CSV table of C-alpha atoms in Angstrom, one decimal:
chain,number,residue,atom,x,y,z
A,1,MET,CA,91.5,96.0,130.8
A,2,ARG,CA,93.4,97.2,133.8
A,3,GLN,CA,94.6,93.7,134.6
A,4,TYR,CA,95.6,93.4,131.0
A,5,ILE,CA,97.8,96.5,131.2
A,6,PHE,CA,99.3,95.3,134.4
A,7,LEU,CA,100.1,91.9,133.0
A,8,LEU,CA,101.7,93.6,129.9
A,9,PHE,CA,103.8,95.7,132.0
A,10,VAL,CA,105.0,92.7,134.1
A,11,PHE,CA,106.0,91.0,130.9
A,12,ILE,CA,108.0,94.0,129.9
A,13,MET,CA,109.8,94.2,133.3
A,14,LEU,CA,110.6,90.4,133.2
A,15,PHE,CA,112.2,90.5,129.9
A,16,ALA,CA,113.8,93.9,130.6
A,17,LYS,CA,114.0,94.7,126.8
A,18,VAL,CA,111.2,95.0,124.3
A,19,LYS,CA,111.4,95.2,120.5
A,20,GLY,CA,108.6,96.1,118.1
A,21,GLN,CA,107.1,98.2,115.3
A,22,ASN,CA,106.7,101.8,116.5
A,23,ASP,CA,105.0,103.7,113.7
A,24,ALA,CA,101.2,104.2,113.8
A,25,GLN,CA,98.9,102.3,111.6
A,26,ILE,CA,97.6,104.7,108.9
A,27,THR,CA,94.7,104.0,106.5
A,28,GLN,CA,95.0,107.3,104.5
A,29,TYR,CA,98.7,106.6,103.8
A,30,TRP,CA,98.5,108.0,100.2
A,31,ALA,CA,97.3,111.4,101.6
A,32,ILE,CA,100.3,112.0,103.8
A,33,PRO,CA,103.3,110.2,102.1
A,34,SER,CA,105.9,112.4,103.9
A,35,TYR,CA,104.9,110.7,107.2
A,36,PHE,CA,106.8,107.6,106.2
A,37,ASN,CA,109.0,108.8,103.3
A,38,PRO,CA,111.0,112.1,103.5
A,39,SER,CA,111.8,112.0,99.7
A,40,VAL,CA,108.3,113.4,98.8
A,41,VAL,CA,108.6,116.5,100.8
A,42,GLY,CA,108.1,119.5,98.5
A,43,ASN,CA,107.3,117.5,95.4
A,44,GLU,CA,104.4,119.7,94.6
A,45,ASP,CA,104.8,123.4,93.7
A,46,LYS,CA,102.9,124.3,96.9
A,47,ILE,CA,103.4,125.2,100.6
A,48,LYS,CA,101.4,122.6,102.4
A,49,VAL,CA,100.4,122.0,106.1
A,50,SER,CA,98.7,118.8,106.9
A,51,ALA,CA,97.4,117.1,110.1
A,52,MET,CA,95.9,113.7,110.9
A,53,ASP,CA,94.1,112.3,113.9
A,54,ARG,CA,93.5,108.6,114.4
A,55,MET,CA,91.6,106.8,117.0
A,56,GLN,CA,92.2,103.1,116.8
A,57,TRP,CA,90.0,100.3,118.1
A,58,VAL,CA,87.4,102.6,119.7
A,59,GLY,CA,85.7,100.9,122.8
A,60,ILE,CA,88.9,99.5,124.2
A,61,ASP,CA,90.6,101.3,127.2
A,62,GLY,CA,94.1,102.3,126.4
A,63,ALA,CA,93.8,101.7,122.6
A,64,PRO,CA,96.3,103.6,120.4
A,65,LYS,CA,95.6,107.3,119.6
A,66,THR,CA,97.7,109.2,117.1
A,67,PHE,CA,98.1,112.8,116.0
A,68,PHE,CA,100.6,114.2,113.7
A,69,ALA,CA,101.2,117.5,111.8
A,70,ILE,CA,103.4,118.1,108.8
A,71,ALA,CA,104.6,121.3,107.2
A,72,GLU,CA,106.5,121.3,103.9
A,73,THR,CA,107.6,123.7,101.2
A,74,PRO,CA,109.5,123.4,97.9
A,75,PHE,CA,112.4,125.8,97.0
A,76,ARG,CA,114.9,126.3,94.3
A,77,PHE,CA,118.7,126.3,95.0
A,78,ILE,CA,121.4,126.5,92.2
A,79,GLY,CA,118.8,125.6,89.7
A,80,LEU,CA,117.5,122.5,91.4
A,81,ASN,CA,114.2,121.5,92.9
A,82,ASN,CA,114.3,120.9,96.7
A,83,GLY,CA,111.9,120.4,99.5
A,84,VAL,CA,112.1,121.0,103.2
A,85,GLY,CA,109.6,120.3,106.0
A,86,ALA,CA,109.0,119.4,109.7
A,87,LEU,CA,107.0,116.5,111.2
A,88,VAL,CA,105.6,116.3,114.7
A,89,ILE,CA,104.1,113.0,115.9
A,90,SER,CA,102.2,112.3,119.2
A,91,ASP,CA,101.2,108.6,119.9
A,92,GLU,CA,99.6,107.1,122.9
A,93,ALA,CA,98.9,103.5,123.7
A,94,GLY,CA,98.1,102.2,127.2
A,95,LEU,CA,100.5,103.9,129.6
A,96,PHE,CA,103.0,104.6,126.9
A,97,LYS,CA,103.4,107.9,125.1
A,98,THR,CA,105.7,108.8,122.2
A,99,ASN,CA,106.6,112.2,120.8
A,100,SER,CA,108.8,112.7,117.8
A,101,PHE,CA,110.2,115.9,116.2
A,102,LEU,CA,111.8,115.4,112.9
A,103,THR,CA,113.0,117.7,110.1
A,104,GLN,CA,113.0,116.5,106.5
A,105,TYR,CA,114.8,117.4,103.3
A,106,ALA,CA,114.4,116.1,99.7
A,107,LEU,CA,116.1,116.7,96.3
A,108,HIS,CA,114.0,116.3,93.2
A,109,LEU,CA,115.8,115.5,89.9
A,110,LYS,CA,114.4,114.9,86.4
A,111,LEU,CA,115.2,111.5,85.2
A,112,GLY,CA,114.0,110.5,81.8
A,113,LYS,CA,110.4,111.6,81.5
A,114,GLY,CA,109.9,111.3,85.2
A,115,VAL,CA,111.1,112.8,88.5
A,116,LEU,CA,113.5,110.9,90.9
A,117,SER,CA,113.3,112.2,94.5
A,118,MET,CA,115.7,111.4,97.4
A,119,GLY,CA,115.3,112.5,100.9
A,120,LEU,CA,116.4,112.1,104.5
A,121,ARG,CA,115.1,113.0,107.9
A,122,ALA,CA,116.6,113.5,111.4
A,123,GLY,CA,115.3,114.4,114.8
A,124,VAL,CA,114.5,113.1,118.3
A,125,ILE,CA,112.0,110.6,119.6
A,126,ASP,CA,110.8,110.9,123.2
A,127,TYR,CA,109.4,107.9,125.0
A,128,SER,CA,107.6,107.9,128.4
A,129,PHE,CA,105.7,105.6,130.7
A,130,ASP,CA,103.2,106.8,133.3
A,131,GLY,CA,103.8,104.6,136.3
A,132,THR,CA,101.4,106.6,138.4
A,133,LYS,CA,98.4,104.9,136.6
A,134,ILE,CA,99.4,101.3,137.2
A,135,ASP,CA,96.6,99.5,138.9
A,136,ILE,CA,98.0,96.5,141.0
A,137,PRO,CA,95.4,93.9,142.0
A,138,GLU,CA,95.1,93.1,145.7
A,139,SER,CA,96.1,89.5,146.0
A,140,GLY,CA,98.9,87.4,147.4
A,141,ALA,CA,100.3,87.0,144.0
A,142,HIS,CA,101.1,90.7,143.5
A,143,ASN,CA,103.6,92.8,145.4
A,144,PRO,CA,102.8,96.5,145.3
A,145,SER,CA,106.2,97.4,146.8
A,146,ASP,CA,108.1,95.6,144.1
A,147,GLU,CA,111.0,98.1,143.2
A,148,SER,CA,110.9,97.0,139.5
A,149,ILE,CA,107.5,98.5,139.1
A,150,PRO,CA,107.8,102.4,138.6
A,151,LYS,CA,105.6,104.6,140.8
A,152,THR,CA,106.3,107.7,138.9
A,153,SER,CA,106.5,108.8,135.2
A,154,ILE,CA,109.7,107.7,133.5
A,155,GLY,CA,111.0,108.3,130.1
A,156,THR,CA,114.0,109.2,127.8
A,157,MET,CA,115.0,110.6,124.4
A,158,ALA,CA,117.0,109.3,121.5
A,159,PHE,CA,118.2,110.4,118.1
A,160,ASP,CA,116.2,109.1,115.1
A,161,ALA,CA,116.8,109.3,111.4
A,162,GLY,CA,115.5,107.8,108.0
A,163,VAL,CA,116.0,108.0,104.2
A,164,GLY,CA,113.7,107.5,101.2
A,165,VAL,CA,113.5,107.5,97.5
A,166,ASP,CA,110.5,108.1,95.1
A,167,TYR,CA,110.1,107.9,91.3
A,168,ASN,CA,107.1,109.6,89.6
A,169,TYR,CA,106.5,108.9,85.9
A,170,LYS,CA,103.5,109.7,83.7
A,171,GLY,CA,100.8,109.0,86.4
A,172,TYR,CA,102.7,106.2,88.2
A,173,TYR,CA,104.8,106.4,91.4
A,174,LEU,CA,106.9,103.9,93.4
A,175,SER,CA,108.3,104.8,96.7
A,176,PHE,CA,110.7,103.1,99.2
A,177,SER,CA,111.9,104.3,102.6
A,178,ALA,CA,113.8,103.1,105.7
A,179,VAL,CA,113.0,104.8,109.0
A,180,HIS,CA,114.4,104.4,112.6
A,181,LEU,CA,117.8,103.6,111.1
A,182,PRO,CA,119.8,104.1,114.3
A,183,ALA,CA,117.4,101.5,115.9
A,184,PRO,CA,117.6,103.5,119.1
A,185,GLU,CA,117.5,101.7,122.5
A,186,LEU,CA,115.7,103.7,125.0
A,187,GLU,CA,116.5,103.1,128.7
A,188,LEU,CA,113.4,104.1,130.6
A,189,ASP,CA,115.0,103.5,133.9
A,190,GLU,CA,117.5,101.1,135.5
A,191,ASN,CA,115.0,98.1,135.2
A,192,SER,CA,113.6,98.5,131.7
A,193,MET,CA,114.7,99.2,128.2
A,194,LEU,CA,112.8,99.7,124.9
A,195,SER,CA,114.4,99.0,121.5
A,196,ILE,CA,112.8,100.4,118.3
A,197,ASN,CA,113.2,98.2,115.2
A,198,GLN,CA,114.2,99.6,111.8
A,199,LEU,CA,111.1,99.8,109.6
A,200,TYR,CA,110.8,99.7,105.7
A,201,TYR,CA,108.0,101.0,103.6
A,202,LEU,CA,107.3,100.2,99.9
A,203,SER,CA,104.3,102.0,98.2
A,204,GLY,CA,103.1,102.6,94.8
A,205,GLY,CA,100.1,103.8,92.8
A,206,CYS,CA,98.7,105.3,89.5
A,207,ASN,CA,96.0,107.4,88.0
A,208,ILE,CA,93.7,105.6,85.6
A,209,LEU,CA,91.8,107.9,83.3
A,210,PHE,CA,88.4,107.1,81.8
A,211,SER,CA,86.8,108.4,78.5
A,212,ASN,CA,84.9,110.8,80.8
A,213,PRO,CA,87.7,113.1,82.0
A,214,LEU,CA,85.7,114.0,85.1
A,215,PHE,CA,86.5,110.6,86.6
A,216,GLU,CA,89.8,109.1,87.6
A,217,LEU,CA,90.6,105.7,89.3
A,218,GLN,CA,93.5,105.8,91.8
A,219,PRO,CA,94.6,102.4,93.0
A,220,SER,CA,97.6,102.2,95.5
A,221,PHE,CA,99.3,100.0,98.0
A,222,LEU,CA,101.5,100.3,101.0
A,223,VAL,CA,103.7,97.5,102.6
A,224,LYS,CA,105.3,98.0,106.0
A,225,SER,CA,107.7,95.6,107.6
A,226,ASP,CA,110.6,95.1,110.0
A,227,PHE,CA,111.2,91.7,108.2
A,228,THR,CA,109.5,90.0,111.2
A,229,VAL,CA,106.0,91.4,110.9
A,230,TRP,CA,104.4,92.4,107.7
A,231,GLN,CA,101.5,94.8,107.1
A,232,LYS,CA,99.9,95.4,103.7
A,233,ASP,CA,97.3,97.9,102.6
A,234,PHE,CA,95.5,97.9,99.2
A,235,THR,CA,93.3,100.9,98.3
A,236,CYS,CA,91.2,102.0,95.4
A,237,ARG,CA,89.7,105.5,95.2
A,238,LEU,CA,87.4,107.0,92.6
A,239,THR,CA,87.8,110.8,92.1
A,240,TYR,CA,85.2,113.1,90.5
A,241,ASN,CA,86.3,116.4,88.9
A,242,LYS,CA,89.4,116.5,91.2
A,243,LEU,CA,86.9,117.7,94.0
A,244,PHE,CA,85.4,114.6,95.6
A,245,TYR,CA,86.5,111.0,96.2
A,246,GLY,CA,85.3,107.8,97.8
A,247,GLY,CA,86.9,104.5,98.0
A,248,LEU,CA,87.7,101.3,99.8
A,249,SER,CA,90.8,99.9,101.5
A,250,PHE,CA,91.8,96.4,102.7
A,251,ARG,CA,94.4,95.4,105.3
A,252,PRO,CA,94.6,91.5,105.2
A,253,LYS,CA,93.9,89.8,108.5
A,254,ASP,CA,93.1,93.1,110.1
A,255,SER,CA,90.5,95.5,108.6
A,256,PHE,CA,88.3,96.7,105.8
A,257,SER,CA,88.0,100.5,105.4
A,258,ILE,CA,85.6,103.0,103.8
A,259,LEU,CA,87.1,106.4,102.5
A,260,ALA,CA,85.6,109.6,101.6
A,261,GLY,CA,87.0,113.1,101.0
A,262,VAL,CA,86.7,116.6,99.4
A,263,ASN,CA,89.3,119.0,97.9
A,264,ILE,CA,88.2,122.6,97.5
A,265,LYS,CA,90.4,125.7,96.9
A,266,GLY,CA,93.5,124.2,98.5
A,267,ILE,CA,91.6,122.7,101.4
A,268,ARG,CA,91.5,118.9,101.6
A,269,VAL,CA,89.6,116.9,104.1
A,270,GLY,CA,89.4,113.1,104.2
A,271,TYR,CA,87.8,110.5,106.5
A,272,SER,CA,88.2,106.8,106.9
A,273,TYR,CA,86.4,104.2,109.0
A,274,ASP,CA,88.1,100.9,109.7
A,275,ILE,CA,86.0,97.8,110.4
A,276,SER,CA,88.1,95.1,112.1
A,277,THR,CA,88.0,91.7,110.6
A,278,SER,CA,90.1,90.1,113.3
A,279,SER,CA,88.9,88.9,116.7
A,280,ILE,CA,89.5,92.3,118.1
A,281,ALA,CA,86.0,93.2,116.5
A,282,LYS,CA,84.5,91.6,119.5
A,283,ALA,CA,85.7,94.5,121.7
A,284,SER,CA,86.0,97.4,119.3
A,285,SER,CA,83.5,99.2,117.1
A,286,GLY,CA,86.3,100.1,114.6
A,287,SER,CA,88.8,102.9,114.0
A,288,HIS,CA,88.4,106.5,112.9
A,289,GLU,CA,90.8,108.6,111.0
A,290,LEU,CA,90.4,112.4,110.0
A,291,TYR,CA,92.8,114.2,107.6
A,292,ALA,CA,93.0,117.8,106.7
A,293,SER,CA,95.4,119.9,104.8
A,294,TYR,CA,95.8,123.4,103.3
A,295,SER,CA,98.1,124.3,100.5
A,296,PHE,CA,98.7,127.3,98.2
A,297,LYS,CA,100.7,127.4,95.0
A,298,LEU,CA,104.3,128.7,94.6
A,299,ASN,CA,105.5,130.1,91.2
A,300,PHE,CA,109.2,129.9,91.0
A,301,ASP,CA,109.3,131.4,87.6
A,302,LYS,CA,106.6,133.7,86.2
A,303,GLY,CA,104.9,132.6,83.1
A,304,THR,CA,106.1,129.0,83.4
A,305,LYS,CA,104.6,125.8,85.0
A,306,ASN,CA,106.3,123.5,87.3
A,307,LYS,CA,107.5,120.4,85.5
A,308,HIS,CA,106.3,117.9,88.0
A,309,LYS,CA,103.6,117.4,90.6
A,310,SER,CA,102.4,114.6,93.0
A,311,ILE,CA,99.8,112.2,91.7
A,312,ARG,CA,98.8,110.9,95.0
A,313,ILE,CA,95.9,113.2,95.9
A,314,LEU,CA,95.0,114.7,92.6
C-alpha cells in the first residue's frame, strides 16, 4: 500500500494539477440532506444537531475516513420561515486531509399546497498533504532528494460556496443543489496544485402509507455528478410507528447496503454497512457509517402548528 501511495503522489507531481470529486460518499444521504443541499436547513420546526462518521473500505491502509457535524435552526423574520446553520467536515484519504467550515441559510416559502425552499452556503475549505509520511523505496529508480517531493506538511485554504432548491409536497420531495461553485484551485506548494470540480446533486423521495398506519415505506434516490463521473444511490426503508426503520440501498457498480435505525424522544441513531460489489471487495471487508442527531421542537406561535415539515426521516 505504501508503494501505491507513493506512485499516486508521483502521478500528482508529474501532472502538477489534479481535478476530481471531493465530497464524501454517503449512504444515509436522506438523513443528513443539509450536508449536500443548504436549502433544507431549518425546514423542520426544530433545533437539530447531527453528526456522522464514515469508515470506507475497512482493511485498506489510507482508505477514506469522514466525519462531519451539522447544527441548524428555523427562525421567523418579517413573517417568513427561514433557516440557518453551520456545517463542519473533516475528511482524510491517504496522506491528504480536508477540513471545511460552512455557514448555511435557507428561505422556505409556501407554494401551492407545498413548500419551496431556497438556500445558499459559504465558507472555507482547507487542504493539506503530510509529506513527512511519504515512504520512498530504496532503488535506483527513486530519488529521495527530489525537490518536487515535499518533506514537510503542506497545504492551503480557499473560499467555497453552493446553492440549492427543494420542493416538498404532500409526502413527496425533489431537491437539487450545486456545490463548490467557485471551483477553487488550491496551490499546495510551488510544484503542485489541486483543483476541485463543481458538483451537482439531485435527490427525491416519498412516503407510501399502508392500510396499517404503523407502517410506512420510504423510497428515495440520490444522483451526484460533475458531468464526468456519475454516482447513483437507490434506497428503500420501512418504518414502524415512526420509531424504528430498516432498509436496503444500492449503488450501481459499487456497493449494496443494509440500513437500520431508531428514533426515540428526539434522538435518532442510524447505522449502515456497505458491501462492495466492485473488485475492491478483494481487499476490503466493507464500509461502516454511523449517524446520530438530537432535535427539540420550536413553537413560533402558541396554539398553532407549523405548516410544513420534512418527510425525509419521519
